[in-house]
Every structure is written in structure tokens, then in C-alpha cells.
CSV table of C-alpha atoms in Angstrom, one decimal:
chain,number,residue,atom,x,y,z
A,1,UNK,CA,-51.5,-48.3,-4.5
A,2,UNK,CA,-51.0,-48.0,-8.2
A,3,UNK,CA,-47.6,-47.3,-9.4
A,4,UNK,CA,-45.5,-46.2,-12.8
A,5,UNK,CA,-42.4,-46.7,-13.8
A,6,UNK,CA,-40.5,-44.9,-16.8
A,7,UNK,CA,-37.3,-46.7,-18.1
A,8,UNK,CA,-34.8,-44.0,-18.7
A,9,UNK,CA,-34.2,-40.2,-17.9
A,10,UNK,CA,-33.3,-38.9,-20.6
A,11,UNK,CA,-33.8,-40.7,-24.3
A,12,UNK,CA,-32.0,-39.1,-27.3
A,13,UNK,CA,-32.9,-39.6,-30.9
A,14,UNK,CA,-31.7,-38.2,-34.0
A,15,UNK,CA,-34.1,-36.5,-36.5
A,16,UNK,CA,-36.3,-38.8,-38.3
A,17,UNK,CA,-35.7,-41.4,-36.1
A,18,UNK,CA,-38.3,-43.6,-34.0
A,19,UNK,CA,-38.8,-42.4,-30.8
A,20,UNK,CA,-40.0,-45.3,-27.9
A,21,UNK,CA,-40.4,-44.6,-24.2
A,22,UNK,CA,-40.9,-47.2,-22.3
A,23,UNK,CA,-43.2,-47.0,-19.3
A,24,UNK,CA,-44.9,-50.0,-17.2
A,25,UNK,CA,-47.2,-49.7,-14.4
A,26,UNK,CA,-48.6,-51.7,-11.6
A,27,UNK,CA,-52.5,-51.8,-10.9
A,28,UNK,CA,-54.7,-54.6,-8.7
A,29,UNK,CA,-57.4,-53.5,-11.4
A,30,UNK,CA,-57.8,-52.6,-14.6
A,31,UNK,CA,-55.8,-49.0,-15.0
A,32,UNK,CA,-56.6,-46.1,-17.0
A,33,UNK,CA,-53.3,-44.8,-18.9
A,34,UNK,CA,-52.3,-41.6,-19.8
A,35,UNK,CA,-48.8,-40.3,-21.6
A,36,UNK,CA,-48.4,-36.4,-20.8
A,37,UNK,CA,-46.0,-34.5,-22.3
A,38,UNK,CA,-44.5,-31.2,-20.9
A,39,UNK,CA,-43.1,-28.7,-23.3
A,40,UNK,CA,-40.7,-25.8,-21.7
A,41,UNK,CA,-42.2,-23.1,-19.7
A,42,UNK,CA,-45.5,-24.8,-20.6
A,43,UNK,CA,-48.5,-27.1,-18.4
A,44,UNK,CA,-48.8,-30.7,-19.2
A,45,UNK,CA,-50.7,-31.0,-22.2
A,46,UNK,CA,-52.2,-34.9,-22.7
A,47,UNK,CA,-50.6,-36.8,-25.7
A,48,UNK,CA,-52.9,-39.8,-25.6
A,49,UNK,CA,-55.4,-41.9,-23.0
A,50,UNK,CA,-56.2,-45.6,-22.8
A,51,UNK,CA,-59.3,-46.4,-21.0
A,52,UNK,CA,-59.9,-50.4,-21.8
A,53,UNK,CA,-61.1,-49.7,-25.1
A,54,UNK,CA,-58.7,-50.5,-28.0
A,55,UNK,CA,-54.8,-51.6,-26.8
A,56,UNK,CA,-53.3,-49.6,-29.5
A,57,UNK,CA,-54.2,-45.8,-28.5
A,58,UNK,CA,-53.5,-43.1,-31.2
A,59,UNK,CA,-52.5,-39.4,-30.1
A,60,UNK,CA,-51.7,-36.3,-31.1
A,61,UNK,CA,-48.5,-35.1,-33.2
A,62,UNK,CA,-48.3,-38.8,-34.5
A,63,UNK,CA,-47.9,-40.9,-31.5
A,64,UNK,CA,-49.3,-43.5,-29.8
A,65,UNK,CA,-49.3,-46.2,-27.6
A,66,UNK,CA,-49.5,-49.6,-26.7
A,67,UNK,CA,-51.2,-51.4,-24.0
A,68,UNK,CA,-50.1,-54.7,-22.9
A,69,UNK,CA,-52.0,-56.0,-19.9
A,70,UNK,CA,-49.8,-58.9,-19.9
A,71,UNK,CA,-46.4,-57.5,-19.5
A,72,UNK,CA,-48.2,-54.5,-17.8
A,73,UNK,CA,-46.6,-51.8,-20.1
A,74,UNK,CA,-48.3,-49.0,-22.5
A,75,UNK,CA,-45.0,-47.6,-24.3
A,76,UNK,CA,-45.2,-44.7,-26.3
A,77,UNK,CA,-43.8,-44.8,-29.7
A,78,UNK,CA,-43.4,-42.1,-32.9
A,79,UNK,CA,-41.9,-43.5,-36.2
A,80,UNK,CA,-40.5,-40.2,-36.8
A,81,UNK,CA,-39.1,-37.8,-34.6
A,82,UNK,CA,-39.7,-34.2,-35.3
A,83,UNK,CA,-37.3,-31.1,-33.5
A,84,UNK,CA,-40.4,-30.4,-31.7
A,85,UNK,CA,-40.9,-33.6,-29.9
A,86,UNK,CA,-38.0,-32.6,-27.7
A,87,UNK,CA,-39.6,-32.2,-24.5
A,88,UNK,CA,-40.7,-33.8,-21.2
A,89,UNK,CA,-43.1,-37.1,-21.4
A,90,UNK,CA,-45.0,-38.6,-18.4
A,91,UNK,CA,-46.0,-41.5,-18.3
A,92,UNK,CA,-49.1,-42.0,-15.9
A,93,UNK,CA,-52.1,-44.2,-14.0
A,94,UNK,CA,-55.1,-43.3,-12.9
A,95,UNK,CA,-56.3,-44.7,-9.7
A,96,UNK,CA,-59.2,-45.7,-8.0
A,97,UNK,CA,-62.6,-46.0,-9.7
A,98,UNK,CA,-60.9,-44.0,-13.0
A,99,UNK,CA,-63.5,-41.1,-13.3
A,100,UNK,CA,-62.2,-38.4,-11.8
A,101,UNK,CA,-59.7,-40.0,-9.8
A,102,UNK,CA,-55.8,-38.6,-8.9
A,103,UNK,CA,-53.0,-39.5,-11.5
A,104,UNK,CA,-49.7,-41.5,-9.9
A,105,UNK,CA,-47.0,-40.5,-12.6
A,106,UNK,CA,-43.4,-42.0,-13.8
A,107,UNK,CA,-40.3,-39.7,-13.1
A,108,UNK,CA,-40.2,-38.2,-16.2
A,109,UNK,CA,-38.3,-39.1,-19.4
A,110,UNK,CA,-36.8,-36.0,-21.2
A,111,UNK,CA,-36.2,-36.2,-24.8
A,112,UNK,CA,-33.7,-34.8,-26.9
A,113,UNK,CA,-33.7,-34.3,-30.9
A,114,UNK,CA,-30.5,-34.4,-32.6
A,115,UNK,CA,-30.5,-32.8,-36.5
B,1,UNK,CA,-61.3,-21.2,-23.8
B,2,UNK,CA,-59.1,-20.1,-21.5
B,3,UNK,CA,-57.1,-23.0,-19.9
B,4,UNK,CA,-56.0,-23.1,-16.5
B,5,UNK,CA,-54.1,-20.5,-15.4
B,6,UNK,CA,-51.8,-20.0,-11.9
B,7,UNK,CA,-50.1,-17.3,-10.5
B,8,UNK,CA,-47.7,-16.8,-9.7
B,9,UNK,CA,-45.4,-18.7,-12.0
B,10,UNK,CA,-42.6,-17.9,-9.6
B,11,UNK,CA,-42.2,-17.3,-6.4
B,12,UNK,CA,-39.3,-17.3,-4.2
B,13,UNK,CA,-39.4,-16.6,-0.1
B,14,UNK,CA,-37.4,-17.3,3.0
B,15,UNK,CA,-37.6,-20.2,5.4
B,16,UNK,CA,-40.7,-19.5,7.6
B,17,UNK,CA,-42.8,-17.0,5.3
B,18,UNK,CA,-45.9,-17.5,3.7
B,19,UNK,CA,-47.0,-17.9,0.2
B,20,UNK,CA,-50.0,-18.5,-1.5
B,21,UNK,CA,-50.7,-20.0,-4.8
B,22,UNK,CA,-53.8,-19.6,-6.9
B,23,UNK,CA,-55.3,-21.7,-9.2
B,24,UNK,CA,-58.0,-20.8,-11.9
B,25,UNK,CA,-59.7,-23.7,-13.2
B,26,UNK,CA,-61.3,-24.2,-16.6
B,27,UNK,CA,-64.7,-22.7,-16.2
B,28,UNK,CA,-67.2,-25.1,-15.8
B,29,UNK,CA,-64.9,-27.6,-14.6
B,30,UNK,CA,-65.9,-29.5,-11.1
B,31,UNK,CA,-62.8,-30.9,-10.4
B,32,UNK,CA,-59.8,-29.0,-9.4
B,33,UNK,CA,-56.5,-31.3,-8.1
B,34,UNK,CA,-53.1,-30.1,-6.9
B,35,UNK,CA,-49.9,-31.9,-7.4
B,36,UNK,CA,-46.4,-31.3,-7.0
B,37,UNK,CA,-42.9,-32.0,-8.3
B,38,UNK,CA,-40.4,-31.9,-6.0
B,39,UNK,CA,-36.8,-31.3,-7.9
B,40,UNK,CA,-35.9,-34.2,-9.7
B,41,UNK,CA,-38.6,-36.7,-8.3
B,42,UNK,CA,-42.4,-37.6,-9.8
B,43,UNK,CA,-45.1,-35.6,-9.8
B,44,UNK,CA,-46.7,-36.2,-6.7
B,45,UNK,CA,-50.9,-36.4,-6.1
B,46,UNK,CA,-51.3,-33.7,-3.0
B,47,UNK,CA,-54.9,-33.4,-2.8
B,48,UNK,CA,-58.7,-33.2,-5.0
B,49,UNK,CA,-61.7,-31.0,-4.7
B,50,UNK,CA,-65.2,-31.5,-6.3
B,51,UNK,CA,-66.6,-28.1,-6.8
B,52,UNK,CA,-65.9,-26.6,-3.2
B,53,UNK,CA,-66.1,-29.9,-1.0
B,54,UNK,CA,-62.3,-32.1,-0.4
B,55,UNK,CA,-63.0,-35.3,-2.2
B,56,UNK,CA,-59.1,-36.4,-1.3
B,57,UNK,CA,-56.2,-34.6,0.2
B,58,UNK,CA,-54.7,-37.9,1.4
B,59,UNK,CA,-51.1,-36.2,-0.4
B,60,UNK,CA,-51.0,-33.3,1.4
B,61,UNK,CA,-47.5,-33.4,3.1
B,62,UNK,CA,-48.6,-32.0,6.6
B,63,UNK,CA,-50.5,-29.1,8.2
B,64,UNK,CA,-48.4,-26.4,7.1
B,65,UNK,CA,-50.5,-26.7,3.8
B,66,UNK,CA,-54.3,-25.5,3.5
B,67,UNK,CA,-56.3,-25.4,0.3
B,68,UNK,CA,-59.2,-23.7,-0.2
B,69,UNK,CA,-61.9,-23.6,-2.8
B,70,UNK,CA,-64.6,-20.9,-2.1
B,71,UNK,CA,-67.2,-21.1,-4.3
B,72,UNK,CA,-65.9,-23.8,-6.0
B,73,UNK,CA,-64.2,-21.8,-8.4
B,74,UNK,CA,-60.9,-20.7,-7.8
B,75,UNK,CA,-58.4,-22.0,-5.8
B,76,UNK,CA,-55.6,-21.1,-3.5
B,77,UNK,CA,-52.9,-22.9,-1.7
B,78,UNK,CA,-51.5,-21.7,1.5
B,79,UNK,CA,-47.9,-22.9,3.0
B,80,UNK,CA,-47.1,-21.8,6.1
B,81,UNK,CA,-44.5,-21.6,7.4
B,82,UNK,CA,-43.0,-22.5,4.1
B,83,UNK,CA,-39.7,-25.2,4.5
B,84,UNK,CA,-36.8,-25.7,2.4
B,85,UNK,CA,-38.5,-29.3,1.1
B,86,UNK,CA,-41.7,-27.3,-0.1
B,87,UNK,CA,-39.3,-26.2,-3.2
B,88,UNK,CA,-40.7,-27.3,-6.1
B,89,UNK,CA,-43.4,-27.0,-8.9
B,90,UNK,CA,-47.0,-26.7,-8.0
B,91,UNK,CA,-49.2,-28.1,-10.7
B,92,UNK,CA,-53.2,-27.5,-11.1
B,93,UNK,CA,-55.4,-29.6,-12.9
B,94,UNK,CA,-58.9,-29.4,-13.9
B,95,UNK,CA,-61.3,-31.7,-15.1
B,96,UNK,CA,-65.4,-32.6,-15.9
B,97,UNK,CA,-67.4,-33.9,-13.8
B,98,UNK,CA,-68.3,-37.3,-15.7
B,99,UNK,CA,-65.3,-37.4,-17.8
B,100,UNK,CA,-64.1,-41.0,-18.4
B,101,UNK,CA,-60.9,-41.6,-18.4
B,102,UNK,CA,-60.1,-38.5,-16.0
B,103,UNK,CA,-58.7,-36.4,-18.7
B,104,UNK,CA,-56.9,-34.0,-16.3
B,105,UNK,CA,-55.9,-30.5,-18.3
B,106,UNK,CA,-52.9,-28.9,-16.2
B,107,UNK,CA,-52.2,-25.6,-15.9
B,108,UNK,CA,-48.5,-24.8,-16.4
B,109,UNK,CA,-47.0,-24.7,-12.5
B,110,UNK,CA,-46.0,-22.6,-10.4
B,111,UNK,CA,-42.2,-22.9,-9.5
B,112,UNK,CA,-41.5,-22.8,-5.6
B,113,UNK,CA,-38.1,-21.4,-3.8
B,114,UNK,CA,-37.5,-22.0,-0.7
B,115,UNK,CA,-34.4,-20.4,0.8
């Protein structure tokens, strides 16, 4: 079974600052990765996908991620936080044969923005 | 386009009653999953349709929970008798049929009280 793993609960950043959240994951084959974010009151809303196309993976609302088969991580990073980045992010794997498969998700990391 | 909706967005019942969530999908979408978030832990897989047919529901805790899809449209998810450990927030997702990458679009939960 595939598995994810968030580093931290709760990350807090001050405005303008670079946002990174770290997430690694554990796969037997090549993993399709997904960062989620969760805004309040709202669904999860996808922030950006890697499916073993490039390892640098560009999202929405200027973020993006990594993938990094050797240290098996795919952190998400924004040079710049904004107010409105503070939310819930999930960090997730999709297992099986990838197409239509069920996502196994980190714990959650809840940022906070500071002015 | 609509997104996927679920109602209730609360619900809160006694030890031993019944409730039953509903789920509307993303028309046109074949695949329908269910997860949930028990407080404070990851979002868990509980089980998959494809169109009306159970692909997976190897996360569905026990037999106190039935989902249905009739039609393979909606769906509903029954607990009963609900527990104090069914507390929690039900997601639904919804995706393509042929979507690489299982891009999964979540409706925004349905939060769970057991008392």
C-alpha cells in the first residue's frame, strides 16, 4: 500500500514570505501526486498534479511542486505568500493503475499567514 | 458547471440513529468515491463506484455503512446504527472516466456528530 507523509501540522509564514511544505510518499511503482488544498467551509479544490511527466509541476495561485523520485518527496513551494494562502494543504498519492484509482492522503498541514 | 454538491453539510444524531448522506456528482462524471476524515487524522479512502457498479469499497469500516448509487447518478450513504467513531467529515469526489492522473474534484463534506 502506498502511503504519504506531511512534515508538520501546522506551518506559519509571514507575508511575502516563501511558503514550503514538505510531503514524501512511499510507492512500489511509479505514483501519481497530487497537493490539495482546503479553504474554510469549502471542498478540496486541486492545487497541482504530477503524473511522470515533467518533475517540476506548476499550479494554480503561484505554486508548485517538485518531484524527487530519489528522496521520494514532491514538496510544495510558493516564493511569496499571500493572506489567502492560509488554508489547509494535502498532500496526496494515487494508487493502483493511476486512472481513476483512490487517493491515500498526508494528515494535513494548516497554514497560517502572519501580516 | 455545477460542482459537486452534498447535503447535508451538517448533521448531528444520537448513538444508534440513522443518517443518510447524499452526494451529487459532477454531471457526466463516471466515477463517484467517498472518503472520510475522522477528527484530527487523514482523509481516509472508504469506497469507489463506476457509474452504478462498486469498483472498490475495500475502506468501508464495517456493515453499518451501505452506499448506493441508483442510476449511477447520485449517491447516498447510509450509517446505521450510527457510532460515536463515525464522527467526522464525509467527503465526495467525482471524476471522468479516462482522466489521467485521476483528477478527483471534491465536493465540500459533510460534517458528522455522533453523540
Amino acid at each position: 500500500a502506498q502511503s504519504v507523509t506531511q512534515l508538520g501540522s501546522h506551518v506559519s509564514v509571514s507575508e511575502g514570505a516563501l511558503v514550503l511544505l514538505r510531503c514524501n510518499y512511499s510507492s512500489s511503482v511509479p505514483p501519481y501526486l497530487f497537493w490539495y488544498v482546503q479553504y474554510p467551509n469549502q471542498g478540496l479544490q486541486l492545487l497541482l498534479k504530477y503524473t511522470s511527466a515533467a518533475t517540476l509541476v506548476k499550479g494554480i495561485n503561484g505554486f508548485e511542486a517538485e518531484f524527487k523520485k530519489s528522496e521520494t518527496s514532491f514538496h510544495l513551494t510558493k516564493p511569496s505568500a499571500h493572506m489567502s494562502d492560509a488554508a489547509e494543504y494535502f498532500c496526496a498519492v494515487s494508487e493502483g493503475l493511476g486512472r481513476w484509482d483512490k487517493l491515500s492522503f498526508g494528515a494535513g498541514t494548516t497554514v497560517t499567514v502572519r501580516a | 458547471e455545477a460542482g459537486v454538491t452534498q447535503f447535508p453539510s451538517h448533521s448531528v444524531i444520537e448513538k444508534g440513529q440513522t443518517v443518510t448522506l447524499r452526494c451529487d456528482p459532477i454531471s457526466g462524471h463516471d466515477n463517484l468515491y467517498w472518503y472520510r476524515r475522522v477528527m484530527g487524522k487523514e482523509i481516509k479512502f472508504l469506497l469507489h463506484f463506476v457509474k452504478e457498479s462498486k469498483q472498490d469499497e475495500s475502506g468501508m469500516p464495517n456493515n453499518r455503512f451501505l452506499a448506493e448509487r441508483t442510476g449511477g447518478t447520485y449517491s447516498t450513504l447510509k450509517v446505521q446504527p450510527a457510532e460515536l467513531e463515525d464522527s467526522g467529515v464525509y467527503f465526495c469526489a467525482s471524476s471522468q472516466e479516462g482522466a489521467w492522473g485521476n483528477e478527483q474534484f471534491f465536493g465540500p463534506g459533510t460534517r458528522l456528530t455522533v453523540l
